[in-house]
Amino acid sequence: MKINRYDENPLITPGDVEPLHPNFEVIGAFNAGVAHYNNETLLLLRVAERPLTSVPNLIQAPVYNSQTNQLELIDFQLDDPLYDFSDPRMIRSVSKMDGFSYLTSLSYIRIARSTDGHNFTIDETAFLYPFNEYQTFGIEDARCTQIDDTYYVNFTSVSEKGVCDSLISTKDFVSYQDKGNIFAPENKDVLIFPEKIDGSYFALHRPSLKSIGTYDIWIASSPDLKAWGTHKHLIGVRENEWDSGRIGGGLVPIKTKQGWLAIYHGATEEHRYCMGAVLLDLDDPSIVLARSKKPILEPDAEYEKNGFFGDVVFGSGGIVRGDTLQMYYGVADTSMACCEMSIQAILDQLTV
């Protein structure tokens, strides 16, 4: 299948973003939700910042204090035997009794704007910054669904309480209304369909199970975008395939004559992330009509293979113009890129 990667890729890198916090560095500007608003393409960037320190053997974890509304830094010594520092993203307790972890960076949502979809300017301030006890470790991976004149932005809220999915609504990307947490821990990769189906809202979600089960995509419905029920398993990981380790929602589902086209990410057990697709019934999206056997996008370009966490393409939003899907995607957990592909070509690649 023909894929047109933009010549400007990566479109936004950490070096393009000024840190929001003094004495911090931006290590990621990626996994952005996408909206078309006022003749502009908006990327709701996940910006990850970590504190800088000149003290040898010291690492600091940034934590938002919801009581004081302040960002605090917790110090750790890299030779402390009580913690595992092997993953640069996390500080893990080695004790099975407490199992407590911290993140080495704080993420929040910042808007990048473009009139041509290729060249972006980045807002100086945050659009979504941690604002409650469920976001003490940050806000990650926004998705944006437009329904009529309202944009619903859901995102991952991370705290010591776990990983849940939260929702806000906005009409202008300046002010917003907090809709609360819509999926409890552990859950992420939520995608809200852009219209009601038979009187109900629908969403894809990915429970992250800690006991029995695998990292699969489920579907749920709601009468009001607040209370979600009728949960059903939709598709699962496939042994010895490109999506054998985990799968999760990518782009807001696209309505076609053949059905709802949902672009999702899949990873191997070695954490190589690709993008695939599944076709769902128009009238009952819990019915799977077809699914891609092979990835529709793989990490082949240098900027997709190398970065903070390499071998990752992570589609997080798109704009449809006729048969062309303009897909924006995170690369190597570091930067943002974009490619164009034919929707019909994707549909032709699906198999029952």
mmCIF file of N, CA and C in Angstrom, residues 168-291:
data_model
loop_
_atom_site.group_PDB
_atom_site.id
_atom_site.type_symbol
_atom_site.label_atom_id
_atom_site.label_comp_id
_atom_site.label_asym_id
_atom_site.label_seq_id
_atom_site.Cartn_x
_atom_site.Cartn_y
_atom_site.Cartn_z
ATOM 1 N N ILE A 168 -12.867 16.001 28.840
ATOM 2 C CA ILE A 168 -13.303 17.404 28.903
ATOM 3 C C ILE A 168 -14.002 17.735 27.584
ATOM 4 N N SER A 169 -14.761 18.815 27.572
ATOM 5 C CA SER A 169 -15.354 19.296 26.319
ATOM 6 C C SER A 169 -14.967 20.755 26.135
ATOM 7 N N THR A 170 -14.830 21.157 24.873
ATOM 8 C CA THR A 170 -14.481 22.533 24.556
ATOM 9 C C THR A 170 -15.116 22.932 23.233
ATOM 10 N N LYS A 171 -15.366 24.203 23.083
ATOM 11 C CA LYS A 171 -15.861 24.727 21.812
ATOM 12 C C LYS A 171 -14.847 25.648 21.139
ATOM 13 N N ASP A 172 -13.785 26.035 21.907
ATOM 14 C CA ASP A 172 -12.846 27.021 21.368
ATOM 15 C C ASP A 172 -11.380 26.695 21.641
ATOM 16 N N PHE A 173 -11.089 25.599 22.335
ATOM 17 C CA PHE A 173 -9.729 25.198 22.684
ATOM 18 C C PHE A 173 -9.018 26.267 23.524
ATOM 19 N N VAL A 174 -9.826 27.025 24.251
ATOM 20 C CA VAL A 174 -9.308 27.966 25.229
ATOM 21 C C VAL A 174 -9.838 27.586 26.607
ATOM 22 N N SER A 175 -11.162 27.561 26.751
ATOM 23 C CA SER A 175 -11.799 27.117 27.985
ATOM 24 C C SER A 175 -12.382 25.723 27.771
ATOM 25 N N TYR A 176 -12.649 25.035 28.879
ATOM 26 C CA TYR A 176 -13.204 23.686 28.754
ATOM 27 C C TYR A 176 -14.031 23.342 29.989
ATOM 28 N N GLN A 177 -14.870 22.321 29.839
ATOM 29 C CA GLN A 177 -15.666 21.792 30.944
ATOM 30 C C GLN A 177 -15.153 20.401 31.297
ATOM 31 N N ASP A 178 -14.873 20.205 32.562
ATOM 32 C CA ASP A 178 -14.397 18.915 33.035
ATOM 33 C C ASP A 178 -15.575 17.947 33.146
ATOM 34 N N LYS A 179 -15.478 16.809 32.456
ATOM 35 C CA LYS A 179 -16.526 15.796 32.490
ATOM 36 C C LYS A 179 -16.182 14.619 33.408
ATOM 37 N N GLY A 180 -15.020 14.695 34.059
ATOM 38 C CA GLY A 180 -14.645 13.659 35.010
ATOM 39 C C GLY A 180 -13.980 12.451 34.373
ATOM 40 N N ASN A 181 -13.824 11.403 35.171
ATOM 41 C CA ASN A 181 -13.216 10.161 34.711
ATOM 42 C C ASN A 181 -14.297 9.269 34.103
ATOM 43 N N ILE A 182 -14.050 8.784 32.892
ATOM 44 C CA ILE A 182 -15.071 7.972 32.221
ATOM 45 C C ILE A 182 -14.737 6.483 32.191
ATOM 46 N N PHE A 183 -13.470 6.123 32.382
ATOM 47 C CA PHE A 183 -13.087 4.714 32.494
ATOM 48 C C PHE A 183 -12.089 4.586 33.637
ATOM 49 N N ALA A 184 -12.369 3.657 34.556
ATOM 50 C CA ALA A 184 -11.564 3.503 35.765
ATOM 51 C C ALA A 184 -10.272 2.739 35.462
ATOM 52 N N PRO A 185 -9.287 2.830 36.377
ATOM 53 C CA PRO A 185 -8.035 2.091 36.183
ATOM 54 C C PRO A 185 -8.285 0.580 36.136
ATOM 55 N N GLU A 186 -7.425 -0.135 35.434
ATOM 56 C CA GLU A 186 -6.418 0.372 34.517
ATOM 57 C C GLU A 186 -7.016 0.398 33.118
ATOM 58 N N ASN A 187 -7.073 1.571 32.502
ATOM 59 C CA ASN A 187 -7.704 1.682 31.191
ATOM 60 C C ASN A 187 -7.128 2.880 30.449
ATOM 61 N N LYS A 188 -6.977 2.723 29.129
ATOM 62 C CA LYS A 188 -6.461 3.814 28.315
ATOM 63 C C LYS A 188 -6.828 3.570 26.853
ATOM 64 N N ASP A 189 -6.270 4.387 25.944
ATOM 65 C CA ASP A 189 -6.512 4.247 24.497
ATOM 66 C C ASP A 189 -8.005 4.308 24.165
ATOM 67 N N VAL A 190 -8.706 5.233 24.780
ATOM 68 C CA VAL A 190 -10.150 5.379 24.565
ATOM 69 C C VAL A 190 -10.402 6.241 23.321
ATOM 70 N N LEU A 191 -11.322 5.784 22.486
ATOM 71 C CA LEU A 191 -11.716 6.509 21.277
ATOM 72 C C LEU A 191 -13.225 6.619 21.235
ATOM 73 N N ILE A 192 -13.742 7.841 21.188
ATOM 74 C CA ILE A 192 -15.180 8.071 21.148
ATOM 75 C C ILE A 192 -15.619 8.242 19.701
ATOM 76 N N PHE A 193 -16.645 7.514 19.288
ATOM 77 C CA PHE A 193 -17.163 7.609 17.925
ATOM 78 C C PHE A 193 -17.742 9.012 17.692
ATOM 79 N N PRO A 194 -17.691 9.522 16.456
ATOM 80 C CA PRO A 194 -18.074 10.916 16.193
ATOM 81 C C PRO A 194 -19.567 11.174 16.050
ATOM 82 N N GLU A 195 -20.400 10.159 16.256
ATOM 83 C CA GLU A 195 -21.848 10.371 16.219
ATOM 84 C C GLU A 195 -22.545 9.260 16.985
ATOM 85 N N LYS A 196 -23.794 9.516 17.361
ATOM 86 C CA LYS A 196 -24.576 8.473 18.012
ATOM 87 C C LYS A 196 -24.930 7.370 17.019
ATOM 88 N N ILE A 197 -25.032 6.162 17.528
ATOM 89 C CA ILE A 197 -25.428 5.012 16.719
ATOM 90 C C ILE A 197 -26.617 4.366 17.414
ATOM 91 N N ASP A 198 -27.759 4.381 16.746
ATOM 92 C CA ASP A 198 -28.995 3.840 17.312
ATOM 93 C C ASP A 198 -29.272 4.440 18.688
ATOM 94 N N GLY A 199 -29.042 5.752 18.820
ATOM 95 C CA GLY A 199 -29.389 6.465 20.044
ATOM 96 C C GLY A 199 -28.345 6.454 21.131
ATOM 97 N N SER A 200 -27.205 5.791 20.906
ATOM 98 C CA SER A 200 -26.175 5.700 21.947
ATOM 99 C C SER A 200 -24.830 6.188 21.429
ATOM 100 N N TYR A 201 -24.016 6.689 22.348
ATOM 101 C CA TYR A 201 -22.615 6.960 22.048
ATOM 102 C C TYR A 201 -21.829 5.662 22.206
ATOM 103 N N PHE A 202 -20.758 5.526 21.454
ATOM 104 C CA PHE A 202 -19.907 4.350 21.561
ATOM 105 C C PHE A 202 -18.453 4.765 21.732
ATOM 106 N N ALA A 203 -17.676 3.908 22.379
ATOM 107 C CA ALA A 203 -16.247 4.169 22.559
ATOM 108 C C ALA A 203 -15.485 2.850 22.571
ATOM 109 N N LEU A 204 -14.305 2.874 22.007
ATOM 110 C CA LEU A 204 -13.357 1.781 22.152
ATOM 111 C C LEU A 204 -12.492 2.073 23.376
ATOM 112 N N HIS A 205 -12.081 1.031 24.081
ATOM 113 C CA HIS A 205 -11.184 1.227 25.218
ATOM 114 C C HIS A 205 -10.317 -0.013 25.400
ATOM 115 N N ARG A 206 -9.235 0.151 26.154
ATOM 116 C CA ARG A 206 -8.286 -0.948 26.327
ATOM 117 C C ARG A 206 -7.969 -1.149 27.811
ATOM 118 N N PRO A 207 -8.666 -2.091 28.454
ATOM 119 C CA PRO A 207 -8.306 -2.423 29.834
ATOM 120 C C PRO A 207 -6.901 -3.010 29.880
ATOM 121 N N SER A 208 -6.145 -2.627 30.899
ATOM 122 C CA SER A 208 -4.797 -3.170 31.097
ATOM 123 C C SER A 208 -4.856 -4.104 32.294
ATOM 124 N N LEU A 209 -5.032 -5.373 32.030
ATOM 125 C CA LEU A 209 -5.314 -6.337 33.077
ATOM 126 C C LEU A 209 -4.060 -6.707 33.854
ATOM 127 N N LYS A 210 -4.211 -6.852 35.160
ATOM 128 C CA LYS A 210 -3.088 -7.205 36.013
ATOM 129 C C LYS A 210 -3.127 -8.669 36.438
ATOM 130 N N SER A 211 -4.176 -9.370 36.057
ATOM 131 C CA SER A 211 -4.269 -10.777 36.473
ATOM 132 C C SER A 211 -4.415 -11.654 35.232
ATOM 133 N N ILE A 212 -5.627 -12.076 34.928
ATOM 134 C CA ILE A 212 -5.869 -12.937 33.776
ATOM 135 C C ILE A 212 -6.259 -12.074 32.577
ATOM 136 N N GLY A 213 -5.823 -12.493 31.381
ATOM 137 C CA GLY A 213 -6.229 -11.789 30.177
ATOM 138 C C GLY A 213 -5.069 -11.109 29.477
ATOM 139 N N THR A 214 -5.360 -10.560 28.298
ATOM 140 C CA THR A 214 -4.356 -9.883 27.495
ATOM 141 C C THR A 214 -4.792 -8.440 27.214
ATOM 142 N N TYR A 215 -3.902 -7.679 26.589
ATOM 143 C CA TYR A 215 -4.163 -6.266 26.319
ATOM 144 C C TYR A 215 -4.963 -6.135 25.027
ATOM 145 N N ASP A 216 -6.284 -6.236 25.143
ATOM 146 C CA ASP A 216 -7.193 -6.281 24.004
ATOM 147 C C ASP A 216 -8.066 -5.022 23.948
ATOM 148 N N ILE A 217 -8.731 -4.834 22.804
ATOM 149 C CA ILE A 217 -9.642 -3.705 22.628
ATOM 150 C C ILE A 217 -11.075 -4.145 22.939
ATOM 151 N N TRP A 218 -11.758 -3.363 23.758
ATOM 152 C CA TRP A 218 -13.158 -3.575 24.092
ATOM 153 C C TRP A 218 -13.980 -2.413 23.545
ATOM 154 N N ILE A 219 -15.304 -2.581 23.539
ATOM 155 C CA ILE A 219 -16.212 -1.522 23.108
ATOM 156 C C ILE A 219 -17.299 -1.349 24.169
ATOM 157 N N ALA A 220 -17.727 -0.107 24.367
ATOM 158 C CA ALA A 220 -18.763 0.201 25.345
ATOM 159 C C ALA A 220 -19.697 1.253 24.767
ATOM 160 N N SER A 221 -20.856 1.409 25.378
ATOM 161 C CA SER A 221 -21.812 2.419 24.927
ATOM 162 C C SER A 221 -22.272 3.265 26.108
ATOM 163 N N SER A 222 -22.856 4.431 25.771
ATOM 164 C CA SER A 222 -23.274 5.374 26.804
ATOM 165 C C SER A 222 -24.455 6.193 26.305
ATOM 166 N N PRO A 223 -25.383 6.542 27.199
ATOM 167 C CA PRO A 223 -26.472 7.436 26.788
ATOM 168 C C PRO A 223 -26.087 8.910 26.842
ATOM 169 N N ASP A 224 -24.977 9.236 27.551
ATOM 170 C CA ASP A 224 -24.695 10.636 27.842
ATOM 171 C C ASP A 224 -23.206 10.994 27.859
ATOM 172 N N LEU A 225 -22.328 10.089 27.430
ATOM 173 C CA LEU A 225 -20.869 10.272 27.450
ATOM 174 C C LEU A 225 -20.286 10.261 28.867
ATOM 175 N N LYS A 226 -21.114 9.953 29.867
ATOM 176 C CA LYS A 226 -20.623 9.902 31.248
ATOM 177 C C LYS A 226 -20.670 8.478 31.804
ATOM 178 N N ALA A 227 -21.832 7.842 31.683
ATOM 179 C CA ALA A 227 -22.007 6.492 32.208
ATOM 180 C C ALA A 227 -21.815 5.488 31.072
ATOM 181 N N TRP A 228 -20.799 4.648 31.193
ATOM 182 C CA TRP A 228 -20.464 3.706 30.128
ATOM 183 C C TRP A 228 -20.741 2.277 30.579
ATOM 184 N N GLY A 229 -21.432 1.528 29.711
ATOM 185 C CA GLY A 229 -21.777 0.149 30.027
ATOM 186 C C GLY A 229 -21.826 -0.715 28.784
ATOM 187 N N THR A 230 -22.534 -1.851 28.889
ATOM 188 C CA THR A 230 -22.625 -2.865 27.822
ATOM 189 C C THR A 230 -21.251 -3.146 27.222
ATOM 190 N N HIS A 231 -20.267 -3.356 28.086
ATOM 191 C CA HIS A 231 -18.902 -3.612 27.642
ATOM 192 C C HIS A 231 -18.806 -4.968 26.950
ATOM 193 N N LYS A 232 -18.152 -4.973 25.800
ATOM 194 C CA LYS A 232 -17.951 -6.199 25.035
ATOM 195 C C LYS A 232 -16.524 -6.261 24.522
ATOM 196 N N HIS A 233 -15.967 -7.452 24.532
ATOM 197 C CA HIS A 233 -14.651 -7.666 23.943
ATOM 198 C C HIS A 233 -14.780 -7.541 22.433
ATOM 199 N N LEU A 234 -13.894 -6.747 21.816
ATOM 200 C CA LEU A 234 -13.985 -6.499 20.378
ATOM 201 C C LEU A 234 -12.958 -7.306 19.591
ATOM 202 N N ILE A 235 -11.679 -7.012 19.775
ATOM 203 C CA ILE A 235 -10.622 -7.788 19.116
ATOM 204 C C ILE A 235 -9.479 -8.005 20.094
ATOM 205 N N GLY A 236 -8.723 -9.083 19.869
ATOM 206 C CA GLY A 236 -7.638 -9.425 20.769
ATOM 207 C C GLY A 236 -6.296 -9.473 20.073
ATOM 208 N N VAL A 237 -5.260 -9.663 20.871
ATOM 209 C CA VAL A 237 -3.920 -9.840 20.322
ATOM 210 C C VAL A 237 -3.883 -11.163 19.550
ATOM 211 N N ARG A 238 -2.923 -11.267 18.623
ATOM 212 C CA ARG A 238 -2.801 -12.459 17.790
ATOM 213 C C ARG A 238 -1.403 -13.040 17.937
ATOM 214 N N GLU A 239 -1.351 -14.290 18.336
ATOM 215 C CA GLU A 239 -0.077 -14.943 18.615
ATOM 216 C C GLU A 239 0.812 -14.971 17.375
ATOM 217 N N ASN A 240 2.081 -14.650 17.588
ATOM 218 C CA ASN A 240 3.109 -14.692 16.536
ATOM 219 C C ASN A 240 2.856 -13.696 15.403
ATOM 220 N N GLU A 241 2.028 -12.690 15.649
ATOM 221 C CA GLU A 241 1.774 -11.663 14.640
ATOM 222 C C GLU A 241 2.372 -10.334 15.091
ATOM 223 N N TRP A 242 2.227 -9.300 14.265
ATOM 224 C CA TRP A 242 2.766 -7.979 14.570
ATOM 225 C C TRP A 242 2.061 -7.325 15.753
ATOM 226 N N ASP A 243 0.855 -7.835 16.097
ATOM 227 C CA ASP A 243 0.094 -7.303 17.226
ATOM 228 C C ASP A 243 -0.091 -8.358 18.312
ATOM 229 N N SER A 244 0.972 -9.096 18.588
ATOM 230 C CA SER A 244 0.904 -10.205 19.540
ATOM 231 C C SER A 244 1.048 -9.775 20.990
ATOM 232 N N GLY A 245 1.638 -8.592 21.229
ATOM 233 C CA GLY A 245 1.895 -8.182 22.608
ATOM 234 C C GLY A 245 0.780 -7.377 23.232
ATOM 235 N N ARG A 246 0.282 -6.382 22.479
ATOM 236 C CA ARG A 246 -0.804 -5.539 22.965
ATOM 237 C C ARG A 246 -1.407 -4.795 21.785
ATOM 238 N N ILE A 247 -2.649 -4.387 21.935
ATOM 239 C CA ILE A 247 -3.311 -3.551 20.943
ATOM 240 C C ILE A 247 -4.070 -2.452 21.675
ATOM 241 N N GLY A 248 -4.378 -1.366 20.938
ATOM 242 C CA GLY A 248 -5.124 -0.266 21.536
ATOM 243 C C GLY A 248 -5.575 0.698 20.464
ATOM 244 N N GLY A 249 -6.577 1.493 20.785
ATOM 245 C CA GLY A 249 -7.137 2.425 19.824
ATOM 246 C C GLY A 249 -6.134 3.467 19.374
ATOM 247 N N GLY A 250 -6.282 3.912 18.112
ATOM 248 C CA GLY A 250 -5.401 4.926 17.559
ATOM 249 C C GLY A 250 -6.145 6.180 17.157
ATOM 250 N N LEU A 251 -6.852 6.114 16.021
ATOM 251 C CA LEU A 251 -7.582 7.264 15.492
ATOM 252 C C LEU A 251 -9.072 7.142 15.795
ATOM 253 N N VAL A 252 -9.739 8.289 15.924
ATOM 254 C CA VAL A 252 -11.197 8.290 16.052
ATOM 255 C C VAL A 252 -11.774 7.538 14.852
ATOM 256 N N PRO A 253 -12.700 6.589 15.069
ATOM 257 C CA PRO A 253 -13.244 5.788 13.959
ATOM 258 C C PRO A 253 -13.794 6.649 12.822
ATOM 259 N N ILE A 254 -13.556 6.172 11.607
ATOM 260 C CA ILE A 254 -13.937 6.885 10.383
ATOM 261 C C ILE A 254 -15.141 6.181 9.760
ATOM 262 N N LYS A 255 -16.186 6.933 9.467
ATOM 263 C CA LYS A 255 -17.377 6.349 8.866
ATOM 264 C C LYS A 255 -17.192 6.210 7.357
ATOM 265 N N THR A 256 -17.344 4.982 6.858
ATOM 266 C CA THR A 256 -17.291 4.712 5.430
ATOM 267 C C THR A 256 -18.563 3.974 5.024
ATOM 268 N N LYS A 257 -18.785 3.799 3.713
ATOM 269 C CA LYS A 257 -19.956 3.061 3.253
ATOM 270 C C LYS A 257 -19.909 1.601 3.681
ATOM 271 N N GLN A 258 -18.697 1.070 3.821
ATOM 272 C CA GLN A 258 -18.544 -0.340 4.191
ATOM 273 C C GLN A 258 -18.684 -0.580 5.692
ATOM 274 N N GLY A 259 -18.448 0.459 6.495
ATOM 275 C CA GLY A 259 -18.513 0.302 7.942
ATOM 276 C C GLY A 259 -17.638 1.327 8.629
ATOM 277 N N TRP A 260 -17.530 1.209 9.941
ATOM 278 C CA TRP A 260 -16.651 2.082 10.719
ATOM 279 C C TRP A 260 -15.221 1.563 10.620
ATOM 280 N N LEU A 261 -14.333 2.400 10.099
ATOM 281 C CA LEU A 261 -12.926 2.029 9.985
ATOM 282 C C LEU A 261 -12.181 2.550 11.202
ATOM 283 N N ALA A 262 -11.652 1.629 11.994
ATOM 284 C CA ALA A 262 -10.912 1.998 13.204
ATOM 285 C C ALA A 262 -9.440 1.648 13.006
ATOM 286 N N ILE A 263 -8.600 2.666 13.042
ATOM 287 C CA ILE A 263 -7.159 2.472 12.933
ATOM 288 C C ILE A 263 -6.613 2.278 14.352
ATOM 289 N N TYR A 264 -5.920 1.162 14.584
ATOM 290 C CA TYR A 264 -5.436 0.861 15.934
ATOM 291 C C TYR A 264 -3.938 0.570 15.913
ATOM 292 N N HIS A 265 -3.313 0.652 17.084
ATOM 293 C CA HIS A 265 -1.902 0.284 17.185
ATOM 294 C C HIS A 265 -1.781 -1.120 17.765
ATOM 295 N N GLY A 266 -0.740 -1.777 17.329
ATOM 296 C CA GLY A 266 -0.421 -3.096 17.860
ATOM 297 C C GLY A 266 1.073 -3.182 18.091
ATOM 298 N N ALA A 267 1.464 -3.946 19.095
ATOM 299 C CA ALA A 267 2.881 -4.094 19.413
ATOM 300 C C ALA A 267 3.209 -5.559 19.619
ATOM 301 N N THR A 268 4.449 -5.904 19.308
ATOM 302 C CA THR A 268 4.940 -7.239 19.609
ATOM 303 C C THR A 268 5.322 -7.297 21.084
ATOM 304 N N GLU A 269 5.684 -8.462 21.532
ATOM 305 C CA GLU A 269 6.139 -8.601 22.911
ATOM 306 C C GLU A 269 7.471 -7.892 23.122
ATOM 307 N N GLU A 270 8.153 -7.587 22.004
ATOM 308 C CA GLU A 270 9.419 -6.836 22.079
ATOM 309 C C GLU A 270 9.184 -5.330 21.964
ATOM 310 N N HIS A 271 7.909 -4.905 21.954
ATOM 311 C CA HIS A 271 7.526 -3.490 21.973
ATOM 312 C C HIS A 271 7.808 -2.776 20.652
ATOM 313 N N ARG A 272 7.661 -3.473 19.539
ATOM 314 C CA ARG A 272 7.711 -2.822 18.229
ATOM 315 C C ARG A 272 6.277 -2.463 17.854
ATOM 316 N N TYR A 273 6.000 -1.152 17.723
ATOM 317 C CA TYR A 273 4.639 -0.670 17.512
ATOM 318 C C TYR A 273 4.377 -0.384 16.039
ATOM 319 N N CYS A 274 3.259 -0.917 15.527
ATOM 320 C CA CYS A 274 2.795 -0.669 14.167
ATOM 321 C C CYS A 274 1.331 -0.239 14.216
ATOM 322 N N MET A 275 0.800 0.154 13.050
ATOM 323 C CA MET A 275 -0.604 0.512 12.955
ATOM 324 C C MET A 275 -1.340 -0.464 12.050
ATOM 325 N N GLY A 276 -2.542 -0.848 12.474
ATOM 326 C CA GLY A 276 -3.399 -1.725 11.685
ATOM 327 C C GLY A 276 -4.803 -1.160 11.634
ATOM 328 N N ALA A 277 -5.747 -1.935 11.110
ATOM 329 C CA ALA A 277 -7.113 -1.439 10.945
ATOM 330 C C ALA A 277 -8.117 -2.560 11.155
ATOM 331 N N VAL A 278 -9.308 -2.176 11.597
ATOM 332 C CA VAL A 278 -10.411 -3.109 11.748
ATOM 333 C C VAL A 278 -11.679 -2.415 11.257
ATOM 334 N N LEU A 279 -12.551 -3.168 10.610
ATOM 335 C CA LEU A 279 -13.805 -2.629 10.078
ATOM 336 C C LEU A 279 -14.964 -3.131 10.925
ATOM 337 N N LEU A 280 -15.806 -2.194 11.396
ATOM 338 C CA LEU A 280 -16.918 -2.512 12.286
ATOM 339 C C LEU A 280 -18.238 -2.179 11.612
ATOM 340 N N ASP A 281 -19.281 -2.898 11.991
ATOM 341 C CA ASP A 281 -20.600 -2.712 11.405
ATOM 342 C C ASP A 281 -21.126 -1.302 11.692
ATOM 343 N N LEU A 282 -21.739 -0.699 10.678
ATOM 344 C CA LEU A 282 -22.239 0.667 10.826
ATOM 345 C C LEU A 282 -23.331 0.781 11.875
ATOM 346 N N ASP A 283 -24.210 -0.185 11.946
ATOM 347 C CA ASP A 283 -25.350 -0.124 12.858
ATOM 348 C C ASP A 283 -25.061 -0.730 14.224
ATOM 349 N N ASP A 284 -24.075 -1.619 14.282
ATOM 350 C CA ASP A 284 -23.687 -2.247 15.544
ATOM 351 C C ASP A 284 -22.170 -2.420 15.541
ATOM 352 N N PRO A 285 -21.439 -1.412 16.018
ATOM 353 C CA PRO A 285 -19.978 -1.463 15.924
ATOM 354 C C PRO A 285 -19.318 -2.512 16.811
ATOM 355 N N SER A 286 -20.096 -3.255 17.572
ATOM 356 C CA SER A 286 -19.516 -4.374 18.312
ATOM 357 C C SER A 286 -19.318 -5.588 17.410
ATOM 358 N N ILE A 287 -19.811 -5.498 16.167
ATOM 359 C CA ILE A 287 -19.649 -6.580 15.190
ATOM 360 C C ILE A 287 -18.432 -6.285 14.320
ATOM 361 N N VAL A 288 -17.459 -7.180 14.314
ATOM 362 C CA VAL A 288 -16.249 -7.026 13.518
ATOM 363 C C VAL A 288 -16.472 -7.645 12.148
ATOM 364 N N LEU A 289 -16.271 -6.830 11.110
ATOM 365 C CA LEU A 289 -16.463 -7.308 9.733
ATOM 366 C C LEU A 289 -15.164 -7.787 9.103
ATOM 367 N N ALA A 290 -14.075 -7.116 9.385
ATOM 368 C CA ALA A 290 -12.792 -7.477 8.776
ATOM 369 C C ALA A 290 -11.672 -6.820 9.573
ATOM 370 N N ARG A 291 -10.440 -7.323 9.353
ATOM 371 C CA ARG A 291 -9.278 -6.829 10.098
ATOM 372 C C ARG A 291 -8.026 -6.992 9.241
#
